[in-house]
PDB file of C-alpha atoms in Angstrom:
ATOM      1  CA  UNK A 237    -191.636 -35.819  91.009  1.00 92.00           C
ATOM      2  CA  UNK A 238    -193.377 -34.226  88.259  1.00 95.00           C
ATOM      3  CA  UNK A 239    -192.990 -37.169  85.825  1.00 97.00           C
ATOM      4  CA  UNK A 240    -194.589 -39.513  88.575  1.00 97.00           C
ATOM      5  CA  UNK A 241    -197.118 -36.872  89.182  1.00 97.00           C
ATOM      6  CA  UNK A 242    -198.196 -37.139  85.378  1.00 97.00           C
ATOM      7  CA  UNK A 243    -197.806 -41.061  85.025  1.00 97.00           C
ATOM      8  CA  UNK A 244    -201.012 -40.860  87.869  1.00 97.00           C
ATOM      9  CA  UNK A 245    -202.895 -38.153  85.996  1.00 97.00           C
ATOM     10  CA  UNK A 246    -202.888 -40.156  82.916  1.00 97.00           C
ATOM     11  CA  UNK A 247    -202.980 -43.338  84.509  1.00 97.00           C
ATOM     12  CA  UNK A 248    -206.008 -42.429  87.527  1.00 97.00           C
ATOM     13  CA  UNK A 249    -207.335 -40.448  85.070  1.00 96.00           C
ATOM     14  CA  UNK A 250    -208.174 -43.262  82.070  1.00 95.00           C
ATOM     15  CA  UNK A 251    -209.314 -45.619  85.140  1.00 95.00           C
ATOM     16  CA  UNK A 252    -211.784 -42.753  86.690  1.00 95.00           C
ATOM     17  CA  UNK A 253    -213.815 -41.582  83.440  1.00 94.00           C
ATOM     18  CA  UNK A 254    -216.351 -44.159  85.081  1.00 91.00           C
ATOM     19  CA  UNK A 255    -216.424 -42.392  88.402  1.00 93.00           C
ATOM     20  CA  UNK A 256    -216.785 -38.832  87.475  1.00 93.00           C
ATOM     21  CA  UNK A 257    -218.149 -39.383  83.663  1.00 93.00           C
ATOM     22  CA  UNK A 258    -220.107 -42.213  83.196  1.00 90.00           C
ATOM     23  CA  UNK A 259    -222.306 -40.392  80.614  1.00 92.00           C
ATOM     24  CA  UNK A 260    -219.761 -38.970  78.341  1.00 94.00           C
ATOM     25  CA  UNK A 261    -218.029 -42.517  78.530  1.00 94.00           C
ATOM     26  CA  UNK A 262    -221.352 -43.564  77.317  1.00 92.00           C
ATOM     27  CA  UNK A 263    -221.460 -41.249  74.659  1.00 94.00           C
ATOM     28  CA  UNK A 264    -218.187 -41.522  73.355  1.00 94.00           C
ATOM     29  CA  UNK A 265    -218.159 -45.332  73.558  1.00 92.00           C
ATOM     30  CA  UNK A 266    -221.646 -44.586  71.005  1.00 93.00           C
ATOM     31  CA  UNK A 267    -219.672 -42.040  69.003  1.00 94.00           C
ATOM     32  CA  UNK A 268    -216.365 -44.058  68.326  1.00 94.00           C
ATOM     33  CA  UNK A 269    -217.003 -47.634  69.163  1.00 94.00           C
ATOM     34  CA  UNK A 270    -215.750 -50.050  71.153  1.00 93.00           C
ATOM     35  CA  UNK A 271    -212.609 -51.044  69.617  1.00 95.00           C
ATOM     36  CA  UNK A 272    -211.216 -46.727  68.972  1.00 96.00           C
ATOM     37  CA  UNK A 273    -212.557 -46.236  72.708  1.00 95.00           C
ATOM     38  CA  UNK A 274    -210.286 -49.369  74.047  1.00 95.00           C
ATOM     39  CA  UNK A 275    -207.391 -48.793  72.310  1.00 96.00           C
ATOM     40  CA  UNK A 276    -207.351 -44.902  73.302  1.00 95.00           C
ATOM     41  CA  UNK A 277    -207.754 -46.042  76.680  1.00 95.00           C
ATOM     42  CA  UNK A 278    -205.220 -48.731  76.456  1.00 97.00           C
ATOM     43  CA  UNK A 279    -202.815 -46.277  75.035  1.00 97.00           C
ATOM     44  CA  UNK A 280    -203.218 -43.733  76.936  1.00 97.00           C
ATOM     45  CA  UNK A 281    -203.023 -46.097  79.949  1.00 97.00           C
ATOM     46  CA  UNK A 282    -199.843 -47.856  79.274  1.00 98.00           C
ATOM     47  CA  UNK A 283    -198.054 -44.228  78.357  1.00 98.00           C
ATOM     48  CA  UNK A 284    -199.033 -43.110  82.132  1.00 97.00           C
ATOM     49  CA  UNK A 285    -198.019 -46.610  83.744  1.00 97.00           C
ATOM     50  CA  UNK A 286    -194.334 -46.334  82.277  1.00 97.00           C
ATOM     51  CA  UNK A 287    -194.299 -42.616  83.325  1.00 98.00           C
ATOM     52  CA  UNK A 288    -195.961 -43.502  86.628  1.00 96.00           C
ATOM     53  CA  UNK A 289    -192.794 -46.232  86.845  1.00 95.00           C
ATOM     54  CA  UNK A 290    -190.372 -43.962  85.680  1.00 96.00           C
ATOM     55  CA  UNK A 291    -191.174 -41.146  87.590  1.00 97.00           C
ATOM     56  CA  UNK A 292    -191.307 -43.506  91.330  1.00 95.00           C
ATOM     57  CA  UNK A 293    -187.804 -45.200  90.433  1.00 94.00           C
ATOM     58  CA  UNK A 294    -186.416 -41.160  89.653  1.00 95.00           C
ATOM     59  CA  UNK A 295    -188.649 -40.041  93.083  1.00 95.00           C
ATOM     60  CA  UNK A 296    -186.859 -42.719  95.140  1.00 93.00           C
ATOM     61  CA  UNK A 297    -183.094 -41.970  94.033  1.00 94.00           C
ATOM     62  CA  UNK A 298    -184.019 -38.501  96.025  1.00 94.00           C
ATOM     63  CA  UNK A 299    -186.553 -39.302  98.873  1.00 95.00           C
ATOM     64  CA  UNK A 300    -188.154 -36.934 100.482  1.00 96.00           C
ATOM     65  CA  UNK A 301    -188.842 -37.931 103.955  1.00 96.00           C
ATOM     66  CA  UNK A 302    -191.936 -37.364 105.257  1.00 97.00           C
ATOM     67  CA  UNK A 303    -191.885 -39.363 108.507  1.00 95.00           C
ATOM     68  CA  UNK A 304    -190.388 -43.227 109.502  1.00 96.00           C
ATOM     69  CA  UNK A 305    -192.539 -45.960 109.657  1.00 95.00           C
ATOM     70  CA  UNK A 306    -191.912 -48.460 112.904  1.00 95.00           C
ATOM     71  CA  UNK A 307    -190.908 -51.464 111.688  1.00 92.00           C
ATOM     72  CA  UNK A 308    -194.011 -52.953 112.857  1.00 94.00           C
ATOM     73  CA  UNK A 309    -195.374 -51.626 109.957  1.00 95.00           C
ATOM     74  CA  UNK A 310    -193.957 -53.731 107.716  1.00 92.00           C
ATOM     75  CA  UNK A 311    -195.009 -56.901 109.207  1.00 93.00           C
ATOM     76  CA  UNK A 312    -198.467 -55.658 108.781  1.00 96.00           C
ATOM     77  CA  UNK A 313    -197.967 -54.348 105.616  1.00 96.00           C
ATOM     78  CA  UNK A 314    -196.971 -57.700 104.255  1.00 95.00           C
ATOM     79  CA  UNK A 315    -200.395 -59.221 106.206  1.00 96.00           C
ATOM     80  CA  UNK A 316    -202.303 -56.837 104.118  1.00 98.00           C
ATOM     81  CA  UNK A 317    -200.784 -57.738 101.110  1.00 97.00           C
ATOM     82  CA  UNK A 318    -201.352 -61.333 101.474  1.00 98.00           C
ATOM     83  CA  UNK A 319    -205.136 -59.960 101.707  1.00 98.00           C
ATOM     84  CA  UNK A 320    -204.826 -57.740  98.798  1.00 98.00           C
ATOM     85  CA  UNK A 321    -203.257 -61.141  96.597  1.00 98.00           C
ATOM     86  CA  UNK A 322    -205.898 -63.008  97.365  1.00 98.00           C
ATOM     87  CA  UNK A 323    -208.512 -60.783  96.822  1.00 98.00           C
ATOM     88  CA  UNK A 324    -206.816 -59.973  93.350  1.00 98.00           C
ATOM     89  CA  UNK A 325    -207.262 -63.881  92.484  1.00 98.00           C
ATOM     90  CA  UNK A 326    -210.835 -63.096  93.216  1.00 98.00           C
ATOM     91  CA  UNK A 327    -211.663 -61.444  90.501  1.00 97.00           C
ATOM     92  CA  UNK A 328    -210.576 -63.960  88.375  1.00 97.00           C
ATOM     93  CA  UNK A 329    -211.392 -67.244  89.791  1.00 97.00           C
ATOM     94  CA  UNK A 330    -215.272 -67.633  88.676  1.00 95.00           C
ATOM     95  CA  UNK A 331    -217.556 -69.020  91.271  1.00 95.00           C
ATOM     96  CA  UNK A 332    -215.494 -67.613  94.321  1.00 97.00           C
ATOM     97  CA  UNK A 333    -217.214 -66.575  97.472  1.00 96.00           C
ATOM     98  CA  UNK A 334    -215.186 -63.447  97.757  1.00 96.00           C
ATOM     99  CA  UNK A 335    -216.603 -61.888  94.393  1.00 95.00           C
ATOM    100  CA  UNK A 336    -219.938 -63.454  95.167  1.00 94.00           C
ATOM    101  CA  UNK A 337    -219.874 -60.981  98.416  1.00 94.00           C
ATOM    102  CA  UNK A 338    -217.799 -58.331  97.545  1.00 94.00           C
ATOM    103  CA  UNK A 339    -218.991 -57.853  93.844  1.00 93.00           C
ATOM    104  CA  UNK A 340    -215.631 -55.934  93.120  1.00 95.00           C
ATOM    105  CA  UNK A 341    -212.720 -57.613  94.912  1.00 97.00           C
ATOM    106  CA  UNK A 342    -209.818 -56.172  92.584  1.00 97.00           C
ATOM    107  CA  UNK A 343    -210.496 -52.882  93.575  1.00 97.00           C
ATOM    108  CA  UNK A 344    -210.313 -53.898  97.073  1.00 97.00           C
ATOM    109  CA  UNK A 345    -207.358 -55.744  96.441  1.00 98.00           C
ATOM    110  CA  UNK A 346    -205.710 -51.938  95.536  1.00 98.00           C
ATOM    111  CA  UNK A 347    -207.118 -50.493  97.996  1.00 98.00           C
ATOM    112  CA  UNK A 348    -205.581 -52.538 100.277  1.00 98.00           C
ATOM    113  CA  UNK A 349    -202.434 -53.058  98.615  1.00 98.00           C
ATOM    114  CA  UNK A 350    -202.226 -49.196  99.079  1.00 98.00           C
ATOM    115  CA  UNK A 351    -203.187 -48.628 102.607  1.00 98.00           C
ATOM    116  CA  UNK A 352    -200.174 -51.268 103.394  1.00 97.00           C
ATOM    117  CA  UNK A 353    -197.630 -49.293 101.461  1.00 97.00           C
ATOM    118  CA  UNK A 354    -198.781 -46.018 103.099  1.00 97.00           C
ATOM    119  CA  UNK A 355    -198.146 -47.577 106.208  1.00 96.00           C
ATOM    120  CA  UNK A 356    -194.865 -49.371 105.689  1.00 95.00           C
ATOM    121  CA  UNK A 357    -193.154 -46.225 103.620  1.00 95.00           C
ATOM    122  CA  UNK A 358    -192.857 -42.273 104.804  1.00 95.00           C
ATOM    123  CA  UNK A 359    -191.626 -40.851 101.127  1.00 97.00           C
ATOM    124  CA  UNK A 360    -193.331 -37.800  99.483  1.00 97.00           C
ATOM    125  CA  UNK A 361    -193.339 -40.282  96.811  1.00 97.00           C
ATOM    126  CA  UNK A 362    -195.078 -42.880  98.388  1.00 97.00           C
ATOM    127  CA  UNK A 363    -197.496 -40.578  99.610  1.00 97.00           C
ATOM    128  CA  UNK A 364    -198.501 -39.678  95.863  1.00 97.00           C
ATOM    129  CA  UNK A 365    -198.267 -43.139  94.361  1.00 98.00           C
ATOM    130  CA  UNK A 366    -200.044 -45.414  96.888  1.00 98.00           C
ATOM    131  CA  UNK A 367    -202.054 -42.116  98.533  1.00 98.00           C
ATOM    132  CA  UNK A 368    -203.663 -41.387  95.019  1.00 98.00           C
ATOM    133  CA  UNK A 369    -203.999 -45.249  94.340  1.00 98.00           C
ATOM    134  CA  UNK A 370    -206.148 -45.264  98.086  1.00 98.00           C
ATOM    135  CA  UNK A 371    -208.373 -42.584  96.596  1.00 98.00           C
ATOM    136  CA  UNK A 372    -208.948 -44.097  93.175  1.00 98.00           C
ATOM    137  CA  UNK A 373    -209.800 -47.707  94.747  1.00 98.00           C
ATOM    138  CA  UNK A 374    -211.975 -45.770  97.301  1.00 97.00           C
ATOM    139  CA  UNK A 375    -214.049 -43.361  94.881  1.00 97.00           C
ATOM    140  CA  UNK A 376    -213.924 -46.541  92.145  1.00 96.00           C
ATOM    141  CA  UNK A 377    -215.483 -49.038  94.608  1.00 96.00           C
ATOM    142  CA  UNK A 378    -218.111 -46.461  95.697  1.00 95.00           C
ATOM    143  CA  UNK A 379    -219.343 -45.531  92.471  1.00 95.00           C
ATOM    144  CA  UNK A 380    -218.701 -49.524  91.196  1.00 94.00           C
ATOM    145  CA  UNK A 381    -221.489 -50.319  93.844  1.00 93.00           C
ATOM    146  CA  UNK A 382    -223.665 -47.613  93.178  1.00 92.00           C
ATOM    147  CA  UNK A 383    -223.815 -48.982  89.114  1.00 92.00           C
ATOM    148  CA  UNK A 384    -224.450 -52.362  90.425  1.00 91.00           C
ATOM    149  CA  UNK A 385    -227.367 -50.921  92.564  1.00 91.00           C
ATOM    150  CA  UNK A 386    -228.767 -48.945  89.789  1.00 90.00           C
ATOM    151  CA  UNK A 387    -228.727 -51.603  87.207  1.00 89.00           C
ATOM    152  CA  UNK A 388    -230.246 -54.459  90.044  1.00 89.00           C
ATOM    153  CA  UNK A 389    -227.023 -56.814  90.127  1.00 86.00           C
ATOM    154  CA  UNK A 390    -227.325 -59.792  91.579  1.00 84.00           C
ATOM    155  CA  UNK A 391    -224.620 -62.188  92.388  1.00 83.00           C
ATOM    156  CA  UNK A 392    -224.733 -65.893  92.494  1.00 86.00           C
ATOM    157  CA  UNK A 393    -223.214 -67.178  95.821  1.00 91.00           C
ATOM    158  CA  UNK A 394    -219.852 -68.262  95.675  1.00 93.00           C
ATOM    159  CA  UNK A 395    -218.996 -72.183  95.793  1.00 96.00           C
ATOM    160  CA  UNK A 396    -216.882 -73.023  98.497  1.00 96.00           C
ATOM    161  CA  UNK A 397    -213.898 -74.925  96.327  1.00 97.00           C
ATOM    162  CA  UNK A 398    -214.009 -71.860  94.199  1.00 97.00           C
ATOM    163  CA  UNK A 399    -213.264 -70.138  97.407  1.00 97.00           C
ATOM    164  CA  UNK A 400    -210.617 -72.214  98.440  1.00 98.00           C
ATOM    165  CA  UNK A 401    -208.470 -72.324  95.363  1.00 98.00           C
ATOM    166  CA  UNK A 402    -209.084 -68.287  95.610  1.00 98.00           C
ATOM    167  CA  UNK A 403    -207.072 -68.444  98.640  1.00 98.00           C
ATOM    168  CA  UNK A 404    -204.434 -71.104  97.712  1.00 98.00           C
ATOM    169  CA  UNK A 405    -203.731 -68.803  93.956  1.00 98.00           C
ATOM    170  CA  UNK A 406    -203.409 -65.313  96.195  1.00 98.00           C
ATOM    171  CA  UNK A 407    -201.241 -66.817  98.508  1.00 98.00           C
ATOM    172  CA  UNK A 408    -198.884 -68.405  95.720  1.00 98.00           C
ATOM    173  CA  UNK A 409    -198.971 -64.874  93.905  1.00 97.00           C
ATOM    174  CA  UNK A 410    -197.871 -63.227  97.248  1.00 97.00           C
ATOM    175  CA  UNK A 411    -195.297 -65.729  97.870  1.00 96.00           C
ATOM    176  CA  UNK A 412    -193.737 -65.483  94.778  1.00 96.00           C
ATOM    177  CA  UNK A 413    -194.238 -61.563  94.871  1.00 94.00           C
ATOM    178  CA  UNK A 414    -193.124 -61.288  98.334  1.00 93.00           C
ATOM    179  CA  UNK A 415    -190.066 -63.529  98.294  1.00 93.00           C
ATOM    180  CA  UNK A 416    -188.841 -62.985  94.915  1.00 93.00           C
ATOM    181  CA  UNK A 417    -189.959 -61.037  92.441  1.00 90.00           C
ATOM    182  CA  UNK A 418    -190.512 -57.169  94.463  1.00 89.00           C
ATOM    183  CA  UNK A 419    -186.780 -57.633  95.264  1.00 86.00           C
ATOM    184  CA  UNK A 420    -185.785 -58.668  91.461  1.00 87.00           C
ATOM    185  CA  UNK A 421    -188.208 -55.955  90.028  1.00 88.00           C
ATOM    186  CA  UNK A 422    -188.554 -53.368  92.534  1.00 85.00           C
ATOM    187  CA  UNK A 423    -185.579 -53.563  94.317  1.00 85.00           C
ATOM    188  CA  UNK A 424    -186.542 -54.066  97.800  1.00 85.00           C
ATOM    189  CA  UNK A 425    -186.892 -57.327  99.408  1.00 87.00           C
ATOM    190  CA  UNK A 426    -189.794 -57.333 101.937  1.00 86.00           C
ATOM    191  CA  UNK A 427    -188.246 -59.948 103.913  1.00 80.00           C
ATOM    192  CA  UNK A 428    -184.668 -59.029 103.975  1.00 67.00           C
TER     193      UNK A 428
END
C-alpha cells in the first residue's frame, strides 16, 4: 500500500502545483525555464505513474475489503465511463461543443472516470487510487475555472459536427477500452 500511496503523492502532487501554488509555479517556470520546468515535471510524473501502477497491481494481490458493491454498480459504472471517454475526446477534438461549455472537459472526464470506479469497487485500494483521483479532478476543475475567470476566458461556441465526431471518438475509445483492452491490460474484463 505504501508504494501506491507514494506513486499518488508524486503523481497528484506534480498535477496540483497549479491548485495550491500557482505563484511559485510562476516563479520557478521564470527561474528555470520552460524546457528544465517540463522535463522535471515530466520526470517526476512518469516515476509516480509506474509506482502508482506498481503499487495498485501489489494492493490488489491482497485486497482489503472495505464493503461490496451491488452489481448494479457496475452497469452504471460502465455508463459513466462511456461519459468520461467522451468527454476525454473533448479535449482534443477542436471546435467541440463540450469544451466550448465545459472549458475543461478532461478533468471532468477523471472525475468521472473516478466516481464510477468508487462505485463499482469496495478495496482500500480503490478507495486511495480513484478516491484521491475524485479529489484532484474536483480541487483541479475548481481552481481551472477560477484562472479562466481571472484572466476573462472566453470560449468560442462549439460547432455541432465537432460535437458529433466528439461523441463517435469517446465511444470508439470506450469500446475498445471496455471490451478489450482493461481485460488485456488490467486484468479485469468489465463485461465478463
Amino acid at each position: 500500500m505504501l508504494v501506491l500511496i507514494l506513486g499518488l503523492v508524486l503523481f497528484l502532487g506534480t498535477h496540483s502545483v497549479r491548485i495550491f501554488a500557482e505563484p511559485w509555479r510562476s516563479r520557478t517556470l521564470a527561474r528555470v525555464g520552460e524546457a528544465r520546468w517540463k522535463g522535471v515535471y515530466a520526470v517526476v510524473s512518469l516515476v509516480g505513474f509506474v509506482l502508482l501502477v506498481w503499487g495498485y497491481g501489489l494492493a490488489r494481490q491482497q485486497p482489503v475489503l472495505l464493503w461490496t458493491p451491488p452489481v448494479a454498480m457496475r452497469h452504471i459504472a460502465a455508463l459513466l465511463t462511456l461519459v468520461s471517454f467522451v468527454l476525454l475526446a473533448a479535449a482534443y477534438v477542436p471546435g467541440n461543443g463540450f469544451k466550448a461549455k465545459l472549458r475543461h472537459p478532461m478533468v471532468l472526464g477523471v472525475k468521472v472516470w473516478a466516481l464510477a470506479h468508487l462505485l463499482a469497487n469496495g478495496t482500500l485500494a480503490d478507495v486511495l487510487l480513484f478516491g484521491g483521483f475524485l479529489v484532484w479532478a474536483v480541487l483541479c476543475f475548481r481552481a481551472a475555472r477560477g484562472r479562466d475567470r481571472a484572466a476573462g476566458v472566453a470560449t468560442p461556441p462549439g460547432r455541432a459536427g465537432a460535437t458529433a465526431i466528439t461523441v463517435v471518438v469517446g465511444a470508439v475509445a470506450w469500446a475498445v477500452f471496455a471490451f478489450w483492452a482493461h481485460g488485456a491490460w488490467i486484468g479485469v474484463r468489465p463485461f465478463g
